[in-house]
CSV table of C-alpha atoms and ligand atoms in Angstrom, one decimal:
chain,number,residue,atom,x,y,z
A,1,MET,CA,-57.7,27.2,4.0
A,2,ARG,CA,-61.4,27.4,3.3
A,3,GLN,CA,-61.9,28.1,7.0
A,4,CYS,CA,-59.2,30.8,6.9
A,5,ILE,CA,-61.0,32.5,4.0
A,6,GLU,CA,-64.3,32.5,5.8
A,7,LEU,CA,-62.7,33.9,8.9
A,8,ALA,CA,-61.0,36.6,6.9
A,9,LYS,CA,-64.3,37.7,5.2
A,10,ARG,CA,-65.6,38.7,8.6
A,11,GLY,CA,-63.2,41.7,8.3
A,12,GLU,CA,-65.0,43.0,5.2
A,13,GLY,CA,-65.7,46.7,5.7
A,14,ALA,CA,-63.3,47.0,8.7
A,15,VAL,CA,-59.7,46.3,7.6
A,16,SER,CA,-59.2,48.4,4.4
A,17,PRO,CA,-56.6,49.5,3.3
A,18,ASN,CA,-55.1,46.3,4.8
A,19,PRO,CA,-55.8,42.8,3.5
A,20,LEU,CA,-58.5,40.3,4.7
A,21,VAL,CA,-56.6,37.6,6.6
A,22,GLY,CA,-57.7,34.5,8.6
A,23,CYS,CA,-55.4,32.1,10.3
A,24,ILE,CA,-55.7,28.6,11.9
A,25,VAL,CA,-53.2,26.8,14.1
A,26,LEU,CA,-52.9,23.0,14.4
A,27,ASP,CA,-51.0,21.2,17.1
A,28,ALA,CA,-48.2,18.7,16.4
A,29,ALA,CA,-50.8,15.9,16.0
A,30,GLY,CA,-52.8,17.9,13.4
A,31,ASN,CA,-55.7,19.0,15.6
A,32,LYS,CA,-57.0,22.5,15.4
A,33,ILE,CA,-56.1,24.4,18.5
A,34,SER,CA,-56.9,28.0,17.7
A,35,GLU,CA,-58.0,30.6,15.1
A,36,GLY,CA,-57.6,34.3,14.6
A,37,ARG,CA,-58.3,36.9,12.1
A,38,HIS,CA,-57.5,40.5,11.2
A,39,GLU,CA,-60.4,42.3,12.8
A,40,LYS,CA,-59.8,45.9,12.1
A,41,TYR,CA,-57.4,48.3,10.4
A,42,GLY,CA,-54.3,48.9,12.6
A,43,GLY,CA,-55.2,46.0,14.8
A,44,ASN,CA,-53.3,42.7,15.3
A,45,HIS,CA,-52.5,40.6,12.3
A,46,ALA,CA,-54.5,37.3,12.0
A,47,GLU,CA,-51.4,35.2,12.8
A,48,CYS,CA,-50.8,37.1,16.0
A,49,ASN,CA,-54.4,36.7,17.1
A,50,ALA,CA,-54.3,33.0,16.4
A,51,LEU,CA,-51.0,32.4,18.2
A,52,GLN,CA,-51.7,34.5,21.3
A,53,GLY,CA,-51.7,32.4,24.4
A,54,VAL,CA,-51.4,29.0,22.7
A,55,GLU,CA,-48.8,26.3,23.1
A,56,ALA,CA,-48.0,25.6,19.4
A,57,GLN,CA,-44.6,23.8,19.5
A,58,GLY,CA,-44.3,21.5,16.5
A,59,GLY,CA,-47.6,22.7,15.1
A,60,THR,CA,-48.8,24.0,11.7
A,61,LEU,CA,-50.0,27.5,10.9
A,62,ILE,CA,-52.4,28.0,8.0
A,63,VAL,CA,-53.0,31.5,6.6
A,64,ASN,CA,-54.4,32.9,3.4
A,65,LEU,CA,-51.7,35.5,3.0
A,66,GLU,CA,-47.9,35.2,3.4
A,67,PRO,CA,-47.0,36.2,6.9
A,68,CYS,CA,-45.4,39.6,7.2
A,69,SER,CA,-41.7,40.0,8.0
A,70,HIS,CA,-41.6,43.8,8.4
A,71,HIS,CA,-42.2,46.3,11.2
A,72,GLY,CA,-45.4,48.2,10.3
A,73,LYS,CA,-48.0,49.1,12.8
A,74,THR,CA,-47.3,45.7,14.4
A,75,PRO,CA,-44.1,43.6,14.7
A,76,PRO,CA,-43.3,40.9,12.1
A,77,CYS,CA,-45.5,37.8,12.3
A,78,THR,CA,-42.6,35.7,11.1
A,79,ASP,CA,-40.8,36.4,14.4
A,80,LEU,CA,-43.7,35.2,16.5
A,81,ILE,CA,-44.2,32.1,14.3
A,82,ILE,CA,-40.5,31.1,14.7
A,83,GLU,CA,-40.6,31.9,18.5
A,84,LYS,CA,-43.7,29.7,19.0
A,85,GLY,CA,-41.9,26.7,17.5
A,86,ILE,CA,-44.2,26.2,14.5
A,87,LYS,CA,-42.8,23.5,12.2
A,88,ARG,CA,-44.9,24.0,9.1
A,89,VAL,CA,-46.7,27.1,7.5
A,90,VAL,CA,-49.3,26.7,4.8
A,91,ILE,CA,-50.1,29.8,2.8
A,92,GLY,CA,-52.6,30.7,0.1
A,93,MET,CA,-50.7,33.4,-1.7
A,94,ARG,CA,-47.6,35.6,-1.5
A,95,ASP,CA,-48.1,39.1,-0.2
A,96,PRO,CA,-48.0,41.6,-3.1
A,97,ASN,CA,-46.7,44.2,-0.6
A,98,PRO,CA,-43.0,44.7,-1.6
A,99,LEU,CA,-42.0,45.2,2.1
A,100,VAL,CA,-43.0,41.6,2.9
A,101,ASN,CA,-40.6,38.6,2.4
A,102,GLY,CA,-42.0,36.2,5.0
A,103,VAL,CA,-41.6,32.9,3.1
A,104,LYS,CA,-37.9,33.4,2.7
A,105,GLN,CA,-37.5,34.2,6.4
A,106,LEU,CA,-39.5,31.2,7.5
A,107,ARG,CA,-37.6,28.9,5.3
A,108,GLU,CA,-34.3,30.3,6.5
A,109,ALA,CA,-35.4,29.5,10.1
A,110,GLY,CA,-35.9,25.8,9.0
A,111,ILE,CA,-39.7,26.0,8.8
A,112,GLU,CA,-41.4,24.0,6.0
A,113,VAL,CA,-43.5,26.4,3.8
A,114,ILE,CA,-46.3,25.1,1.5
A,115,GLU,CA,-47.5,27.7,-0.9
A,116,GLY,CA,-50.4,28.2,-3.3
A,117,VAL,CA,-53.1,26.4,-1.5
A,118,LEU,CA,-56.5,27.6,-2.9
A,119,GLU,CA,-54.5,30.3,-4.5
A,120,HIS,CA,-57.2,31.4,-6.9
A,121,GLU,CA,-59.8,31.9,-4.1
A,122,CYS,CA,-57.2,33.7,-1.9
A,123,ARG,CA,-56.4,36.1,-4.7
A,124,ARG,CA,-60.1,36.8,-5.3
A,125,LEU,CA,-60.6,37.4,-1.6
A,126,ASN,CA,-57.9,40.1,-1.6
A,127,GLU,CA,-58.4,41.3,-5.2
A,128,VAL,CA,-58.6,45.0,-4.0
A,129,PHE,CA,-55.4,44.7,-2.0
A,130,VAL,CA,-53.6,43.1,-4.9
A,131,VAL,CA,-54.6,45.9,-7.4
A,132,ASN,CA,-53.7,48.6,-4.8
A,133,LYS,CA,-50.2,47.1,-4.1
A,134,THR,CA,-49.2,46.0,-7.6
A,135,GLU,CA,-50.7,48.8,-9.7
A,136,ASN,CA,-51.0,51.6,-7.0
A,137,ARG,CA,-54.5,52.5,-8.0
A,138,ILE,CA,-58.1,52.2,-6.9
A,139,PHE,CA,-60.1,49.0,-7.6
A,140,VAL,CA,-63.3,49.7,-9.6
A,141,ALA,CA,-66.4,47.5,-9.7
A,142,ILE,CA,-69.8,48.0,-11.3
A,143,LYS,CA,-73.0,46.6,-10.0
A,144,THR,CA,-75.9,46.4,-12.4
A,145,ALA,CA,-79.3,44.7,-12.4
A,146,ALA,CA,-81.1,44.0,-15.7
A,147,THR,CA,-83.9,41.9,-17.2
A,148,LEU,CA,-83.2,38.9,-19.4
A,149,ASP,CA,-83.2,41.3,-22.4
A,150,GLY,CA,-80.5,43.4,-20.8
A,151,LYS,CA,-82.7,46.4,-19.8
A,152,THR,CA,-82.3,48.4,-16.7
A,153,ALA,CA,-85.0,51.0,-17.1
A,154,THR,CA,-88.8,50.9,-17.6
A,155,ALA,CA,-90.9,53.6,-19.1
A,156,ASN,CA,-92.7,54.4,-15.8
A,157,GLY,CA,-89.7,54.4,-13.6
A,158,SER,CA,-90.5,51.2,-11.7
A,159,SER,CA,-87.1,49.7,-12.6
A,160,LYS,CA,-85.8,50.1,-9.0
A,161,TRP,CA,-87.6,46.8,-8.4
A,162,ILE,CA,-86.3,44.7,-11.2
A,163,THR,CA,-84.7,42.2,-8.8
A,164,SER,CA,-86.1,40.4,-5.8
A,165,GLU,CA,-85.5,41.3,-2.1
A,166,SER,CA,-83.0,38.4,-1.8
A,167,ALA,CA,-80.9,39.9,-4.6
A,168,ARG,CA,-81.1,43.3,-3.0
A,169,ALA,CA,-80.0,41.9,0.3
A,170,GLU,CA,-76.9,40.6,-1.5
A,171,VAL,CA,-76.3,44.1,-2.9
A,172,ARG,CA,-76.1,45.3,0.6
A,173,ASN,CA,-73.4,42.7,1.4
A,174,ILE,CA,-71.5,43.6,-1.7
A,175,ARG,CA,-71.5,47.3,-0.8
A,176,LYS,CA,-69.8,46.4,2.5
A,177,ARG,CA,-66.7,45.2,0.6
A,178,TYR,CA,-66.1,48.6,-0.9
A,179,ASP,CA,-64.7,51.7,0.6
A,180,ALA,CA,-67.1,53.9,-1.3
A,181,ILE,CA,-70.1,53.6,-3.6
A,182,MET,CA,-70.6,56.0,-6.5
A,183,THR,CA,-73.7,57.0,-8.5
A,184,THR,CA,-74.7,59.8,-10.8
A,185,SER,CA,-77.3,62.6,-10.9
A,186,ALA,CA,-79.1,60.6,-13.6
A,187,THR,CA,-79.7,57.7,-11.2
A,188,VAL,CA,-80.6,60.0,-8.3
A,189,LEU,CA,-83.1,61.9,-10.5
A,190,ALA,CA,-84.6,58.7,-11.9
A,191,ASP,CA,-84.8,56.5,-8.8
A,192,ASP,CA,-84.2,58.8,-5.8
A,193,PRO,CA,-82.4,55.7,-4.3
A,194,GLU,CA,-81.5,55.0,-0.7
A,195,MET,CA,-78.1,53.4,-0.6
A,196,GLU,CA,-76.7,52.6,2.8
A,197,HIS,CA,-72.9,53.2,2.9
A,198,LYS,CA,-70.5,55.2,4.9
A,199,THR,CA,-69.0,56.9,1.8
A,200,LYS,CA,-71.4,57.8,-1.0
A,201,ILE,CA,-70.2,59.8,-4.0
A,202,ILE,CA,-72.7,61.4,-6.3
A,203,LEU,CA,-71.4,62.6,-9.6
A,204,ASP,CA,-73.4,65.6,-10.9
A,205,ARG,CA,-71.5,66.8,-13.9
A,206,ASN,CA,-74.3,69.1,-15.2
A,207,SER,CA,-75.3,70.5,-11.8
A,208,ARG,CA,-78.8,69.0,-12.0
A,209,LEU,CA,-79.1,68.1,-8.3
A,210,SER,CA,-80.3,70.5,-5.6
A,211,GLY,CA,-78.7,68.7,-2.7
A,212,ASN,CA,-82.1,68.0,-1.2
A,213,GLU,CA,-82.6,64.6,-2.7
A,214,LYS,CA,-83.1,61.7,-0.3
A,215,ILE,CA,-79.6,60.4,-0.7
A,216,PHE,CA,-78.1,63.6,0.7
A,217,GLN,CA,-80.2,63.3,3.9
A,218,GLN,CA,-78.2,60.1,4.7
A,219,GLY,CA,-75.0,61.8,4.0
A,220,ALA,CA,-73.3,61.8,0.6
A,221,HIS,CA,-70.6,63.7,-1.1
A,222,LEU,CA,-71.6,65.7,-4.2
A,223,VAL,CA,-69.0,65.9,-6.9
A,224,ARG,CA,-69.6,68.5,-9.6
A,225,GLY,CA,-66.2,68.1,-11.5
A,226,GLU,CA,-65.2,66.1,-14.5
A,227,GLY,CA,-65.5,62.6,-13.0
A,228,GLY,CA,-63.8,59.8,-14.9
A,229,ILE,CA,-60.2,58.7,-14.3
A,230,THR,CA,-59.2,61.9,-12.6
A,231,LEU,CA,-61.9,61.5,-10.0
A,232,LEU,CA,-60.8,57.9,-9.4
A,233,ASN,CA,-57.2,58.9,-8.9
A,234,GLU,CA,-58.3,61.6,-6.5
A,235,LEU,CA,-60.4,59.2,-4.4
A,236,TYR,CA,-57.3,56.9,-4.2
A,237,GLU,CA,-55.2,59.8,-3.0
A,238,LEU,CA,-57.8,60.3,-0.3
A,239,GLY,CA,-57.3,56.7,0.9
A,240,ILE,CA,-60.3,55.1,-0.8
A,241,MET,CA,-59.0,51.8,-2.0
A,242,SER,CA,-62.1,50.5,-3.9
A,243,VAL,CA,-65.3,51.9,-5.3
A,244,LEU,CA,-68.6,50.2,-6.4
A,245,ILE,CA,-70.4,52.0,-9.1
A,246,GLU,CA,-74.2,51.8,-9.0
A,247,ALA,CA,-75.4,53.9,-11.9
A,248,GLY,CA,-77.2,53.6,-15.2
A,249,GLY,CA,-76.2,52.2,-18.5
A,250,ARG,CA,-74.6,55.3,-19.8
A,251,PHE,CA,-72.1,55.8,-16.9
A,252,ASN,CA,-71.5,52.1,-16.8
A,253,GLY,CA,-70.6,52.2,-20.5
A,254,GLU,CA,-68.2,55.1,-19.9
A,255,MET,CA,-66.5,53.3,-17.0
A,256,LEU,CA,-66.4,49.9,-18.5
A,257,GLU,CA,-62.8,50.0,-19.7
A,258,SER,CA,-61.6,51.2,-16.3
A,259,THR,CA,-63.5,48.5,-14.4
A,260,ASP,CA,-61.9,45.6,-12.6
A,261,LYS,CA,-65.0,43.6,-11.8
A,262,ILE,CA,-68.7,43.4,-12.6
A,263,TYR,CA,-71.6,42.2,-10.4
A,264,HIS,CA,-74.5,41.6,-12.8
A,265,PHE,CA,-77.9,40.6,-11.5
A,266,ILE,CA,-80.3,39.2,-13.9
A,267,ALA,CA,-84.1,38.9,-13.2
A,268,PRO,CA,-86.1,36.4,-15.2
A,269,LYS,CA,-88.2,39.1,-16.8
A,270,ILE,CA,-88.6,40.6,-20.3
A,271,THR,CA,-89.9,44.1,-20.9
A,272,GLY,CA,-89.2,44.1,-24.7
A,273,ASP,CA,-89.0,47.9,-24.6
A,274,ASN,CA,-86.6,48.8,-27.5
A,275,SER,CA,-86.2,52.3,-26.3
A,276,ALA,CA,-85.1,51.3,-22.8
A,277,LYS,CA,-81.5,51.6,-21.8
A,278,SER,CA,-79.2,48.6,-21.9
A,279,CYS,CA,-77.2,48.0,-18.7
A,280,PHE,CA,-74.0,48.9,-20.6
A,281,ASP,CA,-74.5,51.7,-23.1
A,282,PHE,CA,-71.2,51.3,-24.7
A,283,ARG,CA,-69.8,52.6,-28.0
A,284,LYS,CA,-71.3,50.6,-30.8
A,285,ILE,CA,-69.3,47.6,-32.0
A,286,THR,CA,-70.3,46.2,-35.3
A,287,ASP,CA,-68.0,43.2,-35.6
A,288,ILE,CA,-68.3,40.6,-32.8
A,289,ASN,CA,-64.5,40.1,-33.0
A,290,ASP,CA,-64.1,43.7,-31.7
A,291,SER,CA,-66.3,43.2,-28.6
A,292,LEU,CA,-65.1,43.7,-25.1
A,293,ASN,CA,-64.5,40.2,-23.6
A,294,PHE,CA,-65.0,39.0,-20.1
A,295,GLN,CA,-64.4,35.9,-18.0
A,296,ILE,CA,-67.3,34.8,-15.9
A,297,ASP,CA,-66.0,33.8,-12.4
A,298,SER,CA,-69.2,32.7,-10.7
A,299,VAL,CA,-72.9,32.3,-11.1
A,300,LYS,CA,-75.0,32.5,-7.9
A,301,HIS,CA,-78.8,32.2,-7.3
A,302,PHE,CA,-80.7,34.7,-5.2
A,303,GLY,CA,-84.3,33.8,-5.0
A,304,PRO,CA,-85.6,33.9,-8.6
A,305,ASP,CA,-82.6,36.0,-9.8
A,306,ILE,CA,-79.0,35.2,-10.7
A,307,LEU,CA,-75.8,37.1,-10.0
A,308,LEU,CA,-72.9,36.8,-12.5
A,309,GLU,CA,-69.5,38.0,-11.3
A,310,TYR,CA,-67.1,38.6,-14.1
A,311,TYR,CA,-63.8,40.2,-15.0
A,312,PRO,CA,-62.3,41.8,-18.1
A,313,LYS,CA,-60.4,39.2,-20.0
B,401,AOF,C1,-52.8,43.1,8.1
B,401,AOF,N1,-53.4,42.0,8.7
B,401,AOF,O1,-53.5,39.9,9.2
B,401,AOF,C2,-51.8,40.6,7.8
B,401,AOF,C3,-51.2,41.7,7.1
B,401,AOF,O2,-48.9,48.2,9.2
B,401,AOF,P1,-49.2,46.8,9.6
B,401,AOF,O3,-48.3,46.3,10.6
B,401,AOF,O4,-50.6,46.6,10.0
B,401,AOF,O5,-48.9,45.9,8.3
B,401,AOF,C4,-49.7,45.9,7.2
B,401,AOF,C5,-49.2,44.9,6.2
B,401,AOF,O6,-49.0,43.7,6.7
B,401,AOF,C6,-50.2,44.7,5.0
B,401,AOF,O7,-50.0,45.6,4.0
B,401,AOF,C7,-49.8,43.3,4.6
B,401,AOF,O8,-48.7,43.4,3.6
B,401,AOF,C8,-49.2,42.6,5.8
B,401,AOF,N2,-50.1,41.5,6.4
B,401,AOF,N3,-51.7,42.9,7.3
B,401,AOF,O9,-53.3,44.2,8.3
B,401,AOF,C9,-52.9,40.8,8.6
B,401,AOF,N4,-51.3,39.4,7.7
B,402,ZN,ZN1,-48.2,40.2,10.1
């Protein structure tokens, strides 16, 4: 299943709004004979790519998502699995798509189905797809980078370089997982950032940008409206399934309660500037019992820096 997850990840940036799926096939003796993955939106499903041209009679199919049983852009994978004589199917998680009922179909065809293998990891892998299908809304993430004392800005504007090159390389990987990235006029004016992404949304609520800033030379959409939840809903209607916010503490604070996930880089530095912005400029909470609470999912090292990935509790 770990191999399936790694295979699936290779589809990041190419399969949205569909899920990331990787599949492995073992022969009757338990030896791996093939693999396949969902490579791009509208293309073959992972199971179909893995089963194409292989003799899999009596074999085992391992896949991170329940095989589909419906006619979409492609025919049902369950039909192909049954036709190929697979005896056992191992899945990571059920498909949240209500059209899919693959486990039932496979069992009715006499195939043994083992469910829930590395389920937590599989759900994380397709967290965007799960939110889209179960809540019918966009998945919202925030990326921030701060010092040990939680500051994102410095008095002379050198804060673009809080984290190391290796952390910034990871930011480029994270961006690939999102359909769009979003920032604000405040960040564009302060940092004049270059952010590589196919869909960049710049929120300029007070019409402070001219449209000549560096970010527009690489193609970006300027939004002058209200922003907030309305904008998020509009993006979803346009087919944007996920957005990564890369802005300052103020906008992060505004969006915090609509956020599904936070990527928080910390550089081992202290500026001690009391007037500098915190990475989350949230409404002031005086009693610790009233704080917003999160669950840290992972801690990773990038050069001298760390990345915390966490979710609202
Ligand atoms: C994928 N790739 O590897 C698997 C998917 O319109 P279709 O035929 O592409 O079907 C999309 C649905 O199929 C998707 O929402 C999900 O429920 C299911 N499984 N989809 O694109 C795959 N296994
Ligand atoms: Zn399928």
